[in-house]
Amino acid sequence: MKMDLYHELIKHLNQLVLLYRQLLDVVRKEKQLLLKVDLPLLSESNKNKEQIISQIKALESDWMSVGEQLYIVIGLKAEPPRLSEIARHFSGDEQSKLLQVQSVMNLLIQRTTAANKENEELVRNALTHISGAMKAIRDTLNKNSVYAKKGIKSETPVQTSGRLVSKEV
């Protein structure tokens, strides 16, 4: 029973590692799309990222469920399962495999978070530049208004009443 749960846990964790690798690839490619300003591909990339994140959430709940069952078999308290706690109750290859998967997942999450922060900074900078450009355009348009009152009304009466064209050159 314990080893069956262990193998099922490893299967879920390996699938999680694959999904985290895919997520990291998508986030890295997203940076290139942001630099190219390719909005259709960027939109597709965001949809892909959301799909991967939902798959990760589903697998996270699956491994947590298996981890809780393993906690019961091992005799640990009923709290959210932790891989390091589970690994302490195994030895040899099983323990090292759990710890290795945990460290790989932590590394992938850190890299994905760092890349995502870089992308966020790129987006913020782009929005700052766009806002500045729009403000500059708006200021320019306000200074050169087409409908501004430019003419002056003459107070002296015009002596050529009824004439459409003046003879003066």
mmCIF file of C-alpha atoms in Angstrom:
data_model
loop_
_atom_site.group_PDB
_atom_site.id
_atom_site.type_symbol
_atom_site.label_atom_id
_atom_site.label_comp_id
_atom_site.label_asym_id
_atom_site.label_seq_id
_atom_site.Cartn_x
_atom_site.Cartn_y
_atom_site.Cartn_z
ATOM 1 C CA MET A 1 0.000 0.000 0.000
ATOM 2 C CA LYS A 2 2.758 2.442 0.986
ATOM 3 C CA MET A 3 4.790 1.739 -2.159
ATOM 4 C CA ASP A 4 1.719 1.914 -4.404
ATOM 5 C CA LEU A 5 0.962 5.374 -3.023
ATOM 6 C CA TYR A 6 4.620 6.305 -3.404
ATOM 7 C CA HIS A 7 4.628 5.343 -7.102
ATOM 8 C CA GLU A 8 1.377 7.189 -7.710
ATOM 9 C CA LEU A 9 2.830 10.242 -5.961
ATOM 10 C CA ILE A 10 5.987 10.093 -8.080
ATOM 11 C CA LYS A 11 3.860 9.810 -11.227
ATOM 12 C CA HIS A 12 1.906 12.973 -10.298
ATOM 13 C CA LEU A 13 5.074 14.833 -9.338
ATOM 14 C CA ASN A 14 6.802 13.949 -12.610
ATOM 15 C CA GLN A 15 3.782 15.226 -14.535
ATOM 16 C CA LEU A 16 3.942 18.416 -12.469
ATOM 17 C CA VAL A 17 7.613 18.862 -13.348
ATOM 18 C CA LEU A 18 6.754 18.535 -17.051
ATOM 19 C CA LEU A 19 3.997 21.138 -16.727
ATOM 20 C CA TYR A 20 6.270 23.525 -14.830
ATOM 21 C CA ARG A 21 8.867 23.143 -17.611
ATOM 22 C CA GLN A 22 6.192 23.940 -20.209
ATOM 23 C CA LEU A 23 5.105 26.964 -18.187
ATOM 24 C CA LEU A 24 8.682 28.220 -17.987
ATOM 25 C CA ASP A 25 9.044 27.830 -21.771
ATOM 26 C CA VAL A 26 5.813 29.729 -22.376
ATOM 27 C CA VAL A 27 6.859 32.567 -20.056
ATOM 28 C CA ARG A 28 10.262 32.816 -21.744
ATOM 29 C CA LYS A 29 8.664 32.882 -25.213
ATOM 30 C CA GLU A 30 6.222 35.489 -23.928
ATOM 31 C CA LYS A 31 9.159 37.844 -23.379
ATOM 32 C CA GLN A 32 10.110 37.545 -27.060
ATOM 33 C CA LEU A 33 6.498 38.202 -28.073
ATOM 34 C CA LEU A 34 6.400 41.283 -25.837
ATOM 35 C CA LEU A 35 9.551 42.612 -27.486
ATOM 36 C CA LYS A 36 8.113 41.957 -30.961
ATOM 37 C CA VAL A 37 4.733 43.436 -29.929
ATOM 38 C CA ASP A 38 2.922 40.577 -31.650
ATOM 39 C CA LEU A 39 -0.515 40.899 -30.042
ATOM 40 C CA PRO A 40 -2.250 37.887 -31.674
ATOM 41 C CA LEU A 41 0.557 35.517 -30.689
ATOM 42 C CA LEU A 42 0.754 37.134 -27.246
ATOM 43 C CA SER A 43 -2.953 36.509 -26.736
ATOM 44 C CA GLU A 44 -2.513 32.883 -27.802
ATOM 45 C CA SER A 45 0.447 32.574 -25.430
ATOM 46 C CA ASN A 46 -1.659 33.891 -22.528
ATOM 47 C CA LYS A 47 -4.385 31.354 -23.279
ATOM 48 C CA ASN A 48 -1.771 28.595 -23.365
ATOM 49 C CA LYS A 49 -0.311 29.803 -20.065
ATOM 50 C CA GLU A 50 -3.749 29.848 -18.414
ATOM 51 C CA GLN A 51 -4.405 26.309 -19.656
ATOM 52 C CA ILE A 52 -1.096 25.066 -18.237
ATOM 53 C CA ILE A 53 -1.800 26.788 -14.915
ATOM 54 C CA SER A 54 -5.207 25.115 -14.662
ATOM 55 C CA GLN A 55 -3.575 21.729 -15.394
ATOM 56 C CA ILE A 56 -0.987 22.449 -12.694
ATOM 57 C CA LYS A 57 -3.744 23.263 -10.189
ATOM 58 C CA ALA A 58 -5.514 20.001 -10.987
ATOM 59 C CA LEU A 59 -2.317 17.963 -10.601
ATOM 60 C CA GLU A 60 -1.456 19.828 -7.396
ATOM 61 C CA SER A 61 -4.761 18.737 -5.873
ATOM 62 C CA ASP A 62 -4.166 15.169 -7.126
ATOM 63 C CA TRP A 63 -0.737 14.893 -5.519
ATOM 64 C CA MET A 64 -2.062 16.508 -2.340
ATOM 65 C CA SER A 65 -4.774 13.856 -2.184
ATOM 66 C CA VAL A 66 -2.243 11.058 -2.657
ATOM 67 C CA GLY A 67 0.043 12.778 -0.151
ATOM 68 C CA GLU A 68 -2.735 12.867 2.441
ATOM 69 C CA GLN A 69 -3.338 9.154 1.933
ATOM 70 C CA LEU A 70 0.386 8.534 2.292
ATOM 71 C CA TYR A 71 0.417 10.652 5.468
ATOM 72 C CA ILE A 72 -2.235 8.353 6.949
ATOM 73 C CA VAL A 73 -0.325 5.203 5.968
ATOM 74 C CA ILE A 74 2.945 6.606 7.351
ATOM 75 C CA GLY A 75 1.226 7.787 10.526
ATOM 76 C CA LEU A 76 1.728 11.542 10.224
ATOM 77 C CA LYS A 77 -0.697 14.227 11.383
ATOM 78 C CA ALA A 78 -3.483 15.246 9.037
ATOM 79 C CA GLU A 79 -2.137 18.532 7.727
ATOM 80 C CA PRO A 80 -1.286 19.640 4.211
ATOM 81 C CA PRO A 81 1.259 17.076 2.994
ATOM 82 C CA ARG A 82 4.838 18.221 2.509
ATOM 83 C CA LEU A 83 7.269 16.349 0.287
ATOM 84 C CA SER A 84 10.132 16.811 2.720
ATOM 85 C CA GLU A 85 8.075 15.187 5.501
ATOM 86 C CA ILE A 86 7.086 12.290 3.259
ATOM 87 C CA ALA A 87 10.694 11.842 2.094
ATOM 88 C CA ARG A 88 11.910 11.488 5.693
ATOM 89 C CA HIS A 89 9.813 8.325 6.001
ATOM 90 C CA PHE A 90 11.522 6.669 3.041
ATOM 91 C CA SER A 91 15.103 5.690 2.532
ATOM 92 C CA GLY A 92 17.537 5.199 -0.308
ATOM 93 C CA ASP A 93 16.366 5.791 -3.846
ATOM 94 C CA GLU A 94 12.780 6.581 -2.851
ATOM 95 C CA GLN A 95 13.885 9.351 -0.504
ATOM 96 C CA SER A 96 16.389 10.818 -2.957
ATOM 97 C CA LYS A 97 13.823 10.733 -5.782
ATOM 98 C CA LEU A 98 11.288 12.678 -3.694
ATOM 99 C CA LEU A 99 13.864 15.249 -2.628
ATOM 100 C CA GLN A 100 15.161 15.562 -6.189
ATOM 101 C CA VAL A 101 11.679 16.158 -7.599
ATOM 102 C CA GLN A 102 11.021 18.725 -4.867
ATOM 103 C CA SER A 103 14.223 20.644 -5.631
ATOM 104 C CA VAL A 104 13.556 20.553 -9.398
ATOM 105 C CA MET A 105 10.033 21.901 -8.885
ATOM 106 C CA ASN A 106 11.312 24.649 -6.571
ATOM 107 C CA LEU A 107 13.941 25.649 -9.125
ATOM 108 C CA LEU A 108 11.415 25.701 -11.984
ATOM 109 C CA ILE A 109 8.992 27.783 -9.924
ATOM 110 C CA GLN A 110 11.739 30.285 -9.031
ATOM 111 C CA ARG A 111 12.840 30.617 -12.663
ATOM 112 C CA THR A 112 9.269 30.981 -13.882
ATOM 113 C CA THR A 113 8.557 33.623 -11.253
ATOM 114 C CA ALA A 114 11.714 35.557 -12.190
ATOM 115 C CA ALA A 115 10.927 35.422 -15.918
ATOM 116 C CA ASN A 116 7.338 36.461 -15.264
ATOM 117 C CA LYS A 117 8.546 39.466 -13.224
ATOM 118 C CA GLU A 118 10.814 40.492 -16.120
ATOM 119 C CA ASN A 119 7.838 40.289 -18.477
ATOM 120 C CA GLU A 120 5.736 42.326 -16.076
ATOM 121 C CA GLU A 121 8.458 44.992 -15.971
ATOM 122 C CA LEU A 122 8.541 45.086 -19.780
ATOM 123 C CA VAL A 123 4.784 45.599 -19.879
ATOM 124 C CA ARG A 124 4.943 48.345 -17.227
ATOM 125 C CA ASN A 125 7.693 50.167 -19.139
ATOM 126 C CA ALA A 126 5.754 49.904 -22.387
ATOM 127 C CA LEU A 127 2.630 51.288 -20.716
ATOM 128 C CA THR A 128 4.651 54.148 -19.223
ATOM 129 C CA HIS A 129 6.024 55.040 -22.658
ATOM 130 C CA ILE A 130 2.607 54.792 -24.288
ATOM 131 C CA SER A 131 1.062 56.982 -21.578
ATOM 132 C CA GLY A 132 3.838 59.538 -21.999
ATOM 133 C CA ALA A 133 3.410 59.580 -25.775
ATOM 134 C CA MET A 134 -0.364 59.987 -25.464
ATOM 135 C CA LYS A 135 0.109 62.875 -23.007
ATOM 136 C CA ALA A 136 2.563 64.555 -25.376
ATOM 137 C CA ILE A 137 0.120 64.211 -28.280
ATOM 138 C CA ARG A 138 -2.739 65.532 -26.163
ATOM 139 C CA ASP A 139 -0.639 68.527 -25.034
ATOM 140 C CA THR A 140 0.368 69.266 -28.626
ATOM 141 C CA LEU A 141 -3.252 69.131 -29.776
ATOM 142 C CA ASN A 142 -4.393 71.405 -26.969
ATOM 143 C CA LYS A 143 -1.775 74.055 -27.886
ATOM 144 C CA ASN A 144 -2.695 74.055 -31.586
ATOM 145 C CA SER A 145 -6.437 74.091 -31.346
ATOM 146 C CA VAL A 146 -8.214 74.570 -34.672
ATOM 147 C CA TYR A 147 -11.200 76.156 -33.024
ATOM 148 C CA ALA A 148 -9.299 78.733 -30.985
ATOM 149 C CA LYS A 149 -10.484 82.335 -31.242
ATOM 150 C CA LYS A 150 -7.816 83.987 -33.371
ATOM 151 C CA GLY A 151 -9.537 86.888 -35.157
ATOM 152 C CA ILE A 152 -10.349 90.342 -33.779
ATOM 153 C CA LYS A 153 -13.579 92.179 -34.337
ATOM 154 C CA SER A 154 -12.974 95.556 -35.959
ATOM 155 C CA GLU A 155 -14.557 98.531 -34.262
ATOM 156 C CA THR A 156 -14.327 100.863 -37.305
ATOM 157 C CA PRO A 157 -17.238 100.726 -39.710
ATOM 158 C CA VAL A 158 -16.601 99.400 -43.156
ATOM 159 C CA GLN A 159 -17.243 102.057 -45.844
ATOM 160 C CA THR A 160 -17.708 99.753 -48.747
ATOM 161 C CA SER A 161 -21.159 98.545 -47.988
ATOM 162 C CA GLY A 162 -22.753 96.496 -50.663
ATOM 163 C CA ARG A 163 -19.543 95.690 -52.484
ATOM 164 C CA LEU A 164 -18.378 92.139 -52.560
ATOM 165 C CA VAL A 165 -14.962 92.787 -54.058
ATOM 166 C CA SER A 166 -12.718 95.649 -53.178
ATOM 167 C CA LYS A 167 -11.036 97.649 -55.972
ATOM 168 C CA GLU A 168 -7.964 98.185 -53.903
ATOM 169 C CA VAL A 169 -4.944 96.135 -54.695
#
